């Protein structure tokens, strides 16, 4: 049984991790929570019967009641809180993005190297969905060469899905100075990522990539590796529409991200072509738990075409991800979504934003 402390009790904690952890009591017990808001701390502690609450995340990290720390706080605090947790001998589950700028993440990789006996994992949840794992397994057995890849993230999720399904407790007692400090730190981190010449468009593109596009792009990386080069970066509407082409040597991959549309949809997908075969994996919104998912495989000849569907699969990918975190802790395994793995991603996203 892993005694877990959670830092940051906002949307992702309330919608996903806390309710799913409540169903995994054979593996995890949430013994402590931390947030800068008293009201959300009281609400969550009482709702989930959590015995220890801390306003200061450092006190949670230092608590003897905690073996592992789940960091669900704003991105600017990720590396600071994760480093402290590793140095205190605690396992770390860190929500994506692991950091805002690559140099800071390099420091976290170095801290982890000194404390390699504890697990450090990044929450790239799409890479733990059962059908993503099936797609990977099929590809590994497959001798056909990839001829084209297409991936996309066109989402408008939070407001509609959350408000019409499961309400989130939104605190009104956040210290006013906290918001200002967060915005200032955030800007300083972006400047460190993109340099003093950073334009607003570059900042917007980088935000899209590190906050949402990273899910699908890191899944593409797990399937096909890092691209040899970024061929083109096209953008419009001040960076909120983005089309990137990657050069993989033998094939090209197109990635499309759009996030200013008012149509309610969650269209995240990966299509992989091998001339006469196509794999198509589509994710539905992660904010409604246990939605079914399918993977389609289509094979064609000159005279016929056959499609196989894997799924529908109802296991929530956040649950699979938490099971994997447990397995890494219990068996001393290095997670595939390690801090080092995220560092490659941040460097790629920085290069994309600077090319725009
Ligand atoms: N894997 C996913 O699909 C997914 C989805 C959403 C968010 N996320 C990630 O999870 C993290 C949290 O996102 P969210 O949407 O829940 O944000 P949120 O703003 O809803 O919640 C953040 C919480 O952290 C608290 N907080 C602020 N400063 C803090 C500090 N210094 N120490 C402790 N707590 C502090 C806030 O009061 C708030 O309750 C982000 O890194 C985000 O990228 C991942």
CSV table of C-alpha atoms and ligand atoms in Angstrom, one decimal:
chain,number,residue,atom,x,y,z
A,1,UNK,CA,0.0,0.0,0.0
A,2,UNK,CA,1.4,3.4,-1.1
A,3,UNK,CA,0.6,6.3,1.2
A,4,UNK,CA,0.0,9.2,-1.2
A,5,UNK,CA,0.1,12.9,-0.7
A,6,UNK,CA,-1.5,15.2,-3.3
A,7,UNK,CA,-0.5,18.7,-4.0
A,8,UNK,CA,-3.0,20.9,-5.9
A,9,UNK,CA,-6.7,20.1,-5.6
A,10,UNK,CA,-8.0,21.7,-8.8
A,11,UNK,CA,-9.7,20.3,-11.8
A,12,UNK,CA,-7.7,17.3,-12.7
A,13,UNK,CA,-7.4,16.2,-9.0
A,14,UNK,CA,-11.2,16.5,-8.5
A,15,UNK,CA,-12.3,15.1,-11.8
A,16,UNK,CA,-9.9,12.3,-12.3
A,17,UNK,CA,-7.2,11.4,-9.7
A,18,UNK,CA,-9.2,11.6,-6.4
A,19,UNK,CA,-12.3,9.6,-7.5
A,20,UNK,CA,-10.2,7.0,-9.3
A,21,UNK,CA,-7.8,6.6,-6.4
A,22,UNK,CA,-10.8,6.1,-4.1
A,23,UNK,CA,-11.5,2.9,-6.1
A,24,UNK,CA,-7.9,1.7,-5.8
A,25,UNK,CA,-7.6,1.2,-2.0
A,26,UNK,CA,-5.7,-2.0,-2.4
A,27,UNK,CA,-2.8,0.0,-3.9
A,28,UNK,CA,-3.1,3.6,-2.7
A,29,UNK,CA,-4.3,5.4,0.3
A,30,UNK,CA,-4.5,9.2,0.1
A,31,UNK,CA,-3.2,10.3,3.5
A,32,UNK,CA,-2.5,14.0,2.9
A,33,UNK,CA,-3.5,16.8,0.6
A,34,UNK,CA,-2.2,20.3,0.1
A,35,UNK,CA,-3.5,23.4,-1.5
A,36,UNK,CA,-3.1,27.2,-1.0
A,37,UNK,CA,-6.9,27.5,-0.6
A,38,UNK,CA,-8.4,26.5,2.9
A,39,UNK,CA,-11.8,26.0,1.5
A,40,UNK,CA,-10.8,23.4,-1.1
A,41,UNK,CA,-8.6,21.7,1.4
A,42,UNK,CA,-11.5,21.3,3.8
A,43,UNK,CA,-13.9,20.3,1.1
A,44,UNK,CA,-11.6,17.5,-0.3
A,45,UNK,CA,-10.4,16.3,3.1
A,46,UNK,CA,-14.0,15.9,4.2
A,47,UNK,CA,-15.3,14.4,1.0
A,48,UNK,CA,-12.6,11.8,0.8
A,49,UNK,CA,-11.9,11.3,4.5
A,50,UNK,CA,-8.3,12.4,4.2
A,51,UNK,CA,-6.6,12.8,7.6
A,52,UNK,CA,-3.8,15.3,7.0
A,53,UNK,CA,-4.1,18.7,5.3
A,54,UNK,CA,-1.3,21.2,4.6
A,55,UNK,CA,-1.4,24.7,3.2
A,56,UNK,CA,2.3,24.6,2.5
A,57,UNK,CA,3.2,21.9,0.0
A,58,UNK,CA,6.7,21.6,1.6
A,59,UNK,CA,5.0,20.4,4.8
A,60,UNK,CA,3.2,17.7,2.9
A,61,UNK,CA,6.4,16.6,1.2
A,62,UNK,CA,8.2,16.4,4.6
A,63,UNK,CA,5.3,14.5,6.2
A,64,UNK,CA,6.0,11.0,7.7
A,65,UNK,CA,2.5,10.0,6.5
A,66,UNK,CA,3.5,10.1,2.9
A,67,UNK,CA,5.5,7.7,0.7
A,68,UNK,CA,4.7,9.2,-2.7
A,69,UNK,CA,3.7,12.7,-3.8
A,70,UNK,CA,1.3,13.4,-6.7
A,71,UNK,CA,2.0,16.9,-8.0
A,72,UNK,CA,-1.1,18.5,-9.6
A,73,UNK,CA,-0.2,22.1,-9.0
A,74,UNK,CA,0.3,24.9,-11.6
A,75,UNK,CA,3.2,24.1,-14.0
A,76,UNK,CA,5.7,26.7,-12.6
A,77,UNK,CA,5.9,24.8,-9.3
A,78,UNK,CA,6.4,21.4,-10.8
A,79,UNK,CA,10.2,21.1,-10.7
A,80,UNK,CA,10.5,22.8,-7.4
A,81,UNK,CA,8.0,20.5,-5.7
A,82,UNK,CA,9.2,17.4,-7.5
A,83,UNK,CA,12.9,18.0,-6.6
A,84,UNK,CA,12.1,18.5,-3.0
A,85,UNK,CA,10.0,15.3,-2.9
A,86,UNK,CA,12.8,13.3,-4.5
A,87,UNK,CA,15.4,14.7,-2.1
A,88,UNK,CA,13.0,13.7,0.7
A,89,UNK,CA,13.0,10.1,-0.5
A,90,UNK,CA,9.4,10.3,-1.9
A,91,UNK,CA,8.2,8.8,-5.1
A,92,UNK,CA,6.9,11.4,-7.5
A,93,UNK,CA,4.0,11.4,-9.9
A,94,UNK,CA,4.2,14.7,-11.8
A,95,UNK,CA,1.4,16.0,-14.1
A,96,UNK,CA,2.4,17.1,-17.5
A,97,UNK,CA,4.1,19.3,-18.5
A,98,UNK,CA,7.0,18.3,-16.2
A,99,UNK,CA,8.4,21.8,-16.5
A,100,UNK,CA,8.0,25.0,-18.5
A,101,UNK,CA,11.6,25.3,-19.7
A,102,UNK,CA,14.0,22.6,-20.6
A,103,UNK,CA,17.0,23.9,-18.5
A,104,UNK,CA,14.8,23.5,-15.4
A,105,UNK,CA,13.8,20.0,-16.3
A,106,UNK,CA,17.5,19.1,-16.8
A,107,UNK,CA,18.0,20.1,-13.2
A,108,UNK,CA,15.2,17.7,-12.1
A,109,UNK,CA,16.7,14.9,-14.2
A,110,UNK,CA,20.0,15.5,-12.3
A,111,UNK,CA,18.2,15.5,-8.9
A,112,UNK,CA,16.5,12.2,-9.9
A,113,UNK,CA,19.8,10.7,-10.9
A,114,UNK,CA,21.1,11.2,-7.4
A,115,UNK,CA,17.9,9.7,-5.9
A,116,UNK,CA,17.4,6.9,-8.5
A,117,UNK,CA,15.9,4.5,-5.8
A,118,UNK,CA,12.6,6.4,-5.9
A,119,UNK,CA,10.2,6.5,-8.9
A,120,UNK,CA,9.8,9.7,-10.9
A,121,UNK,CA,7.0,9.6,-13.5
A,122,UNK,CA,5.2,12.2,-15.7
A,123,UNK,CA,1.5,11.9,-16.3
A,124,UNK,CA,1.3,11.6,-20.0
A,125,UNK,CA,-2.0,9.7,-19.7
A,126,UNK,CA,-2.7,9.1,-23.4
A,127,UNK,CA,0.3,6.8,-23.4
A,128,UNK,CA,-1.3,4.5,-20.9
A,129,UNK,CA,-4.7,4.0,-22.6
A,130,UNK,CA,-5.3,0.3,-23.3
A,131,UNK,CA,-5.9,0.8,-26.9
A,132,UNK,CA,-2.7,2.9,-27.3
A,133,UNK,CA,-0.9,0.0,-25.8
A,134,UNK,CA,-2.7,-2.4,-28.2
A,135,UNK,CA,-1.7,-0.1,-31.1
A,136,UNK,CA,1.9,-0.2,-30.0
A,137,UNK,CA,1.9,-4.0,-29.6
A,138,UNK,CA,0.4,-4.4,-33.1
A,139,UNK,CA,3.0,-2.1,-34.6
A,140,UNK,CA,5.8,-3.9,-32.9
A,141,UNK,CA,4.7,-7.2,-34.5
A,142,UNK,CA,4.1,-5.5,-37.9
A,143,UNK,CA,6.7,-5.6,-40.6
A,144,UNK,CA,5.1,-3.0,-42.9
A,145,UNK,CA,6.8,0.3,-43.1
A,146,UNK,CA,5.0,3.5,-42.0
A,147,UNK,CA,4.2,5.6,-45.1
A,148,UNK,CA,2.3,8.6,-43.5
A,149,UNK,CA,1.2,9.7,-40.0
A,150,UNK,CA,-1.4,12.2,-39.0
A,151,UNK,CA,-2.2,13.4,-35.5
A,152,UNK,CA,-4.4,16.0,-34.1
A,153,UNK,CA,-5.8,17.8,-31.1
A,154,UNK,CA,-8.9,19.8,-31.7
A,155,UNK,CA,-10.6,20.2,-28.3
A,156,UNK,CA,-13.1,22.3,-26.5
A,157,UNK,CA,-13.7,20.4,-23.4
A,158,UNK,CA,-13.5,21.9,-20.0
A,159,UNK,CA,-16.5,24.3,-19.8
A,160,UNK,CA,-19.1,22.2,-21.4
A,161,UNK,CA,-18.1,18.7,-20.4
A,162,UNK,CA,-17.4,19.6,-16.8
A,163,UNK,CA,-20.4,21.8,-16.3
A,164,UNK,CA,-22.8,19.3,-17.7
A,165,UNK,CA,-21.4,16.2,-16.0
A,166,UNK,CA,-19.5,16.6,-12.8
A,167,UNK,CA,-19.1,20.0,-11.0
A,168,UNK,CA,-15.7,21.1,-9.7
A,169,UNK,CA,-15.4,22.9,-6.4
A,170,UNK,CA,-13.7,26.2,-7.3
A,171,UNK,CA,-12.3,28.1,-4.3
A,172,UNK,CA,-13.0,31.8,-3.8
A,173,UNK,CA,-10.4,32.2,-1.1
A,174,UNK,CA,-7.2,32.1,-3.1
A,175,UNK,CA,-4.8,34.7,-1.7
A,176,UNK,CA,-4.8,37.6,-4.2
A,177,UNK,CA,-1.0,37.9,-4.2
A,178,UNK,CA,-0.8,34.2,-5.2
A,179,UNK,CA,-2.3,34.9,-8.7
A,180,UNK,CA,0.1,37.8,-9.3
A,181,UNK,CA,3.1,35.8,-8.2
A,182,UNK,CA,2.0,32.9,-10.4
A,183,UNK,CA,1.6,35.1,-13.5
A,184,UNK,CA,5.0,36.7,-12.9
A,185,UNK,CA,6.8,33.4,-12.4
A,186,UNK,CA,5.0,32.0,-15.4
A,187,UNK,CA,6.3,34.8,-17.7
A,188,UNK,CA,9.8,34.4,-16.3
A,189,UNK,CA,9.7,30.7,-17.1
A,190,UNK,CA,8.5,31.3,-20.6
A,191,UNK,CA,11.3,33.8,-21.2
A,192,UNK,CA,13.7,31.2,-20.1
A,193,UNK,CA,12.2,28.7,-22.5
A,194,UNK,CA,12.0,31.0,-25.5
A,195,UNK,CA,14.5,33.8,-24.8
A,196,UNK,CA,14.1,37.6,-24.5
A,197,UNK,CA,12.9,37.9,-28.2
A,198,UNK,CA,9.9,35.7,-27.5
A,199,UNK,CA,6.8,36.9,-29.4
A,200,UNK,CA,3.2,36.6,-28.1
A,201,UNK,CA,2.5,34.1,-31.0
A,202,UNK,CA,5.5,32.0,-30.0
A,203,UNK,CA,4.4,32.0,-26.4
A,204,UNK,CA,0.9,30.9,-27.5
A,205,UNK,CA,2.2,28.1,-29.6
A,206,UNK,CA,4.5,26.9,-26.9
A,207,UNK,CA,1.6,27.0,-24.4
A,208,UNK,CA,-0.6,24.9,-26.8
A,209,UNK,CA,2.2,22.3,-27.1
A,210,UNK,CA,3.3,22.0,-23.5
A,211,UNK,CA,-0.3,22.1,-22.1
A,212,UNK,CA,-2.3,20.0,-24.5
A,213,UNK,CA,-0.6,19.0,-27.8
A,214,UNK,CA,2.1,17.2,-25.7
A,215,UNK,CA,-0.4,14.3,-25.0
A,216,UNK,CA,-0.7,13.3,-28.6
A,217,UNK,CA,2.8,14.3,-29.7
A,218,UNK,CA,4.4,12.3,-27.0
A,219,UNK,CA,2.2,9.3,-28.0
A,220,UNK,CA,3.4,9.8,-31.6
A,221,UNK,CA,7.0,9.8,-30.3
A,222,UNK,CA,6.4,6.6,-28.4
A,223,UNK,CA,5.2,4.9,-31.6
A,224,UNK,CA,7.6,6.4,-34.2
A,225,UNK,CA,10.4,8.0,-32.2
A,226,UNK,CA,11.5,11.6,-32.4
A,227,UNK,CA,11.3,13.2,-35.9
A,228,UNK,CA,14.6,13.8,-37.8
A,229,UNK,CA,13.5,17.4,-38.4
A,230,UNK,CA,10.7,19.9,-38.1
A,231,UNK,CA,9.9,20.6,-41.8
A,232,UNK,CA,7.3,23.4,-41.4
A,233,UNK,CA,5.4,25.3,-38.8
A,234,UNK,CA,2.3,27.1,-40.0
A,235,UNK,CA,0.1,29.1,-37.7
A,236,UNK,CA,-2.8,31.5,-37.7
A,237,UNK,CA,-4.9,33.5,-35.2
A,238,UNK,CA,-1.9,34.4,-33.1
A,239,UNK,CA,-0.8,30.9,-32.7
A,240,UNK,CA,-4.1,29.3,-31.7
A,241,UNK,CA,-4.3,27.4,-35.1
A,242,UNK,CA,-1.2,25.3,-35.6
A,243,UNK,CA,-0.1,22.8,-38.3
A,244,UNK,CA,3.3,21.2,-38.1
A,245,UNK,CA,5.0,18.8,-40.5
A,246,UNK,CA,7.7,16.5,-39.2
A,247,UNK,CA,10.3,14.8,-41.3
A,248,UNK,CA,10.8,11.1,-40.4
A,249,UNK,CA,13.1,10.3,-43.3
A,250,UNK,CA,10.9,7.7,-44.9
A,251,UNK,CA,7.6,9.4,-44.2
A,252,UNK,CA,6.1,12.6,-43.1
A,253,UNK,CA,3.9,13.2,-40.0
A,254,UNK,CA,1.4,16.1,-39.9
A,255,UNK,CA,0.2,17.4,-36.5
A,256,UNK,CA,-2.7,19.8,-36.3
A,257,UNK,CA,-3.8,21.7,-33.1
A,258,UNK,CA,-6.7,24.1,-32.8
A,259,UNK,CA,-8.2,25.4,-29.6
A,260,UNK,CA,-10.4,28.4,-30.2
A,261,UNK,CA,-13.5,26.7,-31.7
A,262,UNK,CA,-16.8,26.9,-29.9
A,263,UNK,CA,-18.1,23.6,-31.2
A,264,UNK,CA,-18.2,21.1,-28.3
A,265,UNK,CA,-15.9,18.3,-29.3
A,266,UNK,CA,-12.9,16.3,-28.3
A,267,UNK,CA,-11.0,15.2,-31.4
A,268,UNK,CA,-7.7,13.8,-30.5
A,269,UNK,CA,-6.4,11.1,-32.8
A,270,UNK,CA,-3.5,9.3,-34.3
A,271,UNK,CA,-3.7,7.9,-37.8
A,272,UNK,CA,-0.9,5.7,-39.1
A,273,UNK,CA,-0.7,4.6,-42.7
A,274,UNK,CA,1.3,1.8,-44.2
A,275,UNK,CA,0.2,2.1,-47.8
A,276,UNK,CA,-2.5,-0.6,-47.7
A,277,UNK,CA,-3.1,-0.6,-43.9
A,278,UNK,CA,-4.4,2.2,-41.7
A,279,UNK,CA,-4.5,2.3,-37.9
A,280,UNK,CA,-6.8,4.9,-36.4
A,281,UNK,CA,-6.9,5.6,-32.6
A,282,UNK,CA,-9.3,8.2,-31.4
A,283,UNK,CA,-9.5,9.5,-27.8
A,284,UNK,CA,-12.6,10.8,-26.3
A,285,UNK,CA,-12.6,13.5,-23.6
A,286,UNK,CA,-10.7,12.3,-20.5
A,287,UNK,CA,-12.9,14.5,-18.3
A,288,UNK,CA,-15.8,12.0,-18.4
A,289,UNK,CA,-14.5,8.9,-16.8
A,290,UNK,CA,-14.6,5.4,-18.4
A,291,UNK,CA,-15.8,6.6,-21.8
A,292,UNK,CA,-15.4,3.8,-24.4
A,293,UNK,CA,-12.5,3.9,-26.8
A,294,UNK,CA,-11.9,2.1,-30.0
A,295,UNK,CA,-9.0,1.4,-32.3
A,296,UNK,CA,-9.7,0.6,-36.0
A,297,UNK,CA,-7.4,-1.3,-38.2
A,298,UNK,CA,-8.2,-1.3,-41.9
A,299,UNK,CA,-6.5,-3.5,-44.5
A,300,UNK,CA,-7.2,-3.1,-48.2
A,301,UNK,CA,-6.3,-5.1,-51.3
A,302,UNK,CA,-7.3,-4.2,-54.9
A,303,UNK,CA,-10.5,-6.1,-54.5
A,304,UNK,CA,-11.5,-5.9,-50.9
A,305,UNK,CA,-11.2,-4.0,-47.7
A,306,UNK,CA,-11.5,-5.2,-44.1
A,307,UNK,CA,-11.8,-3.3,-40.9
A,308,UNK,CA,-11.1,-4.7,-37.4
A,309,UNK,CA,-12.2,-2.8,-34.4
A,310,UNK,CA,-10.4,-3.3,-31.0
A,311,UNK,CA,-12.7,-2.3,-28.2
A,312,UNK,CA,-14.8,-0.6,-27.1
A,313,UNK,CA,-12.6,-0.5,-24.1
A,314,UNK,CA,-14.0,1.0,-20.9
A,315,UNK,CA,-11.0,1.0,-18.6
A,316,UNK,CA,-10.2,4.6,-17.8
A,317,UNK,CA,-6.7,5.5,-19.0
A,318,UNK,CA,-6.0,7.4,-15.7
A,319,UNK,CA,-6.6,4.1,-13.9
A,320,UNK,CA,-4.2,2.3,-16.1
A,321,UNK,CA,-1.7,5.1,-15.6
A,322,UNK,CA,-2.0,4.9,-11.8
A,323,UNK,CA,-1.7,1.1,-11.8
A,324,UNK,CA,1.6,1.6,-13.8
A,325,UNK,CA,2.8,4.1,-11.2
A,326,UNK,CA,2.1,1.6,-8.5
A,327,UNK,CA,3.9,-1.1,-10.4
A,328,UNK,CA,7.0,1.1,-10.9
A,329,UNK,CA,7.1,1.8,-7.2
A,330,UNK,CA,6.5,-1.8,-6.1
A,331,UNK,CA,9.0,-3.3,-8.6
A,332,UNK,CA,11.6,-0.5,-8.8
A,333,UNK,CA,10.9,-0.1,-12.6
A,334,UNK,CA,11.9,3.1,-14.5
A,335,UNK,CA,8.7,4.6,-16.0
A,336,UNK,CA,8.6,5.0,-19.8
A,337,UNK,CA,7.3,8.6,-19.2
A,338,UNK,CA,10.3,9.6,-17.1
A,339,UNK,CA,11.6,13.1,-16.6
A,340,UNK,CA,14.3,12.4,-19.2
A,341,UNK,CA,11.6,11.4,-21.7
A,342,UNK,CA,9.8,14.7,-21.1
A,343,UNK,CA,13.0,16.7,-21.6
A,344,UNK,CA,13.2,15.5,-25.3
A,345,UNK,CA,9.6,16.8,-25.7
A,346,UNK,CA,10.2,20.2,-24.2
A,347,UNK,CA,13.2,20.7,-26.5
A,348,UNK,CA,11.2,19.8,-29.5
A,349,UNK,CA,8.3,22.1,-28.6
A,350,UNK,CA,10.7,25.0,-27.9
A,351,UNK,CA,12.3,24.4,-31.4
A,352,UNK,CA,8.8,24.4,-33.0
A,353,UNK,CA,7.7,27.7,-31.2
A,354,UNK,CA,11.0,29.4,-32.2
A,355,UNK,CA,10.5,28.4,-35.8
A,356,UNK,CA,7.1,30.1,-36.0
B,1,LIG,N1,-3.3,14.6,-17.6
B,1,LIG,C1,-4.2,15.5,-18.0
B,1,LIG,O1,-5.1,15.1,-18.8
B,1,LIG,C2,-4.3,16.8,-17.3
B,1,LIG,C3,-5.6,17.5,-17.3
B,1,LIG,C4,-5.6,18.7,-16.7
B,1,LIG,C5,-4.6,19.2,-16.0
B,1,LIG,N2,-3.4,18.6,-16.0
B,1,LIG,C6,-2.2,19.1,-15.3
B,1,LIG,O2,-2.4,19.1,-13.9
B,1,LIG,C7,-2.0,20.3,-13.3
B,1,LIG,C8,-3.1,21.0,-12.6
B,1,LIG,O3,-4.1,21.4,-13.6
B,1,LIG,P1,-5.6,21.7,-13.1
B,1,LIG,O4,-6.3,21.9,-14.4
B,1,LIG,O5,-6.1,20.8,-12.1
B,1,LIG,O6,-5.3,23.2,-12.5
B,1,LIG,P2,-6.2,24.0,-11.5
B,1,LIG,O7,-5.8,25.4,-11.6
B,1,LIG,O8,-7.7,23.6,-11.6
B,1,LIG,O9,-5.7,23.5,-10.1
B,1,LIG,C9,-4.5,23.8,-9.5
B,1,LIG,C10,-4.7,23.8,-8.0
B,1,LIG,O10,-3.4,24.1,-7.4
B,1,LIG,C11,-3.6,25.0,-6.3
B,1,LIG,N3,-2.3,25.7,-6.1
B,1,LIG,C12,-1.9,26.9,-6.7
B,1,LIG,N4,-0.6,27.1,-6.3
B,1,LIG,C13,-0.2,26.1,-5.5
B,1,LIG,C14,1.0,25.8,-4.8
B,1,LIG,N5,2.0,26.7,-4.8
B,1,LIG,N6,1.0,24.7,-4.1
B,1,LIG,C15,0.0,23.9,-4.0
B,1,LIG,N7,-1.2,24.1,-4.7
B,1,LIG,C16,-1.3,25.2,-5.4
B,1,LIG,C17,-4.7,25.9,-6.7
B,1,LIG,O11,-5.4,26.4,-5.6
B,1,LIG,C18,-5.6,24.8,-7.4
B,1,LIG,O12,-6.5,24.2,-6.5
B,1,LIG,C19,-1.3,21.1,-14.4
B,1,LIG,O13,0.0,20.9,-14.5
B,1,LIG,C20,-2.0,20.6,-15.7
B,1,LIG,O14,-1.2,20.7,-16.8
B,1,LIG,C21,-3.3,17.4,-16.6
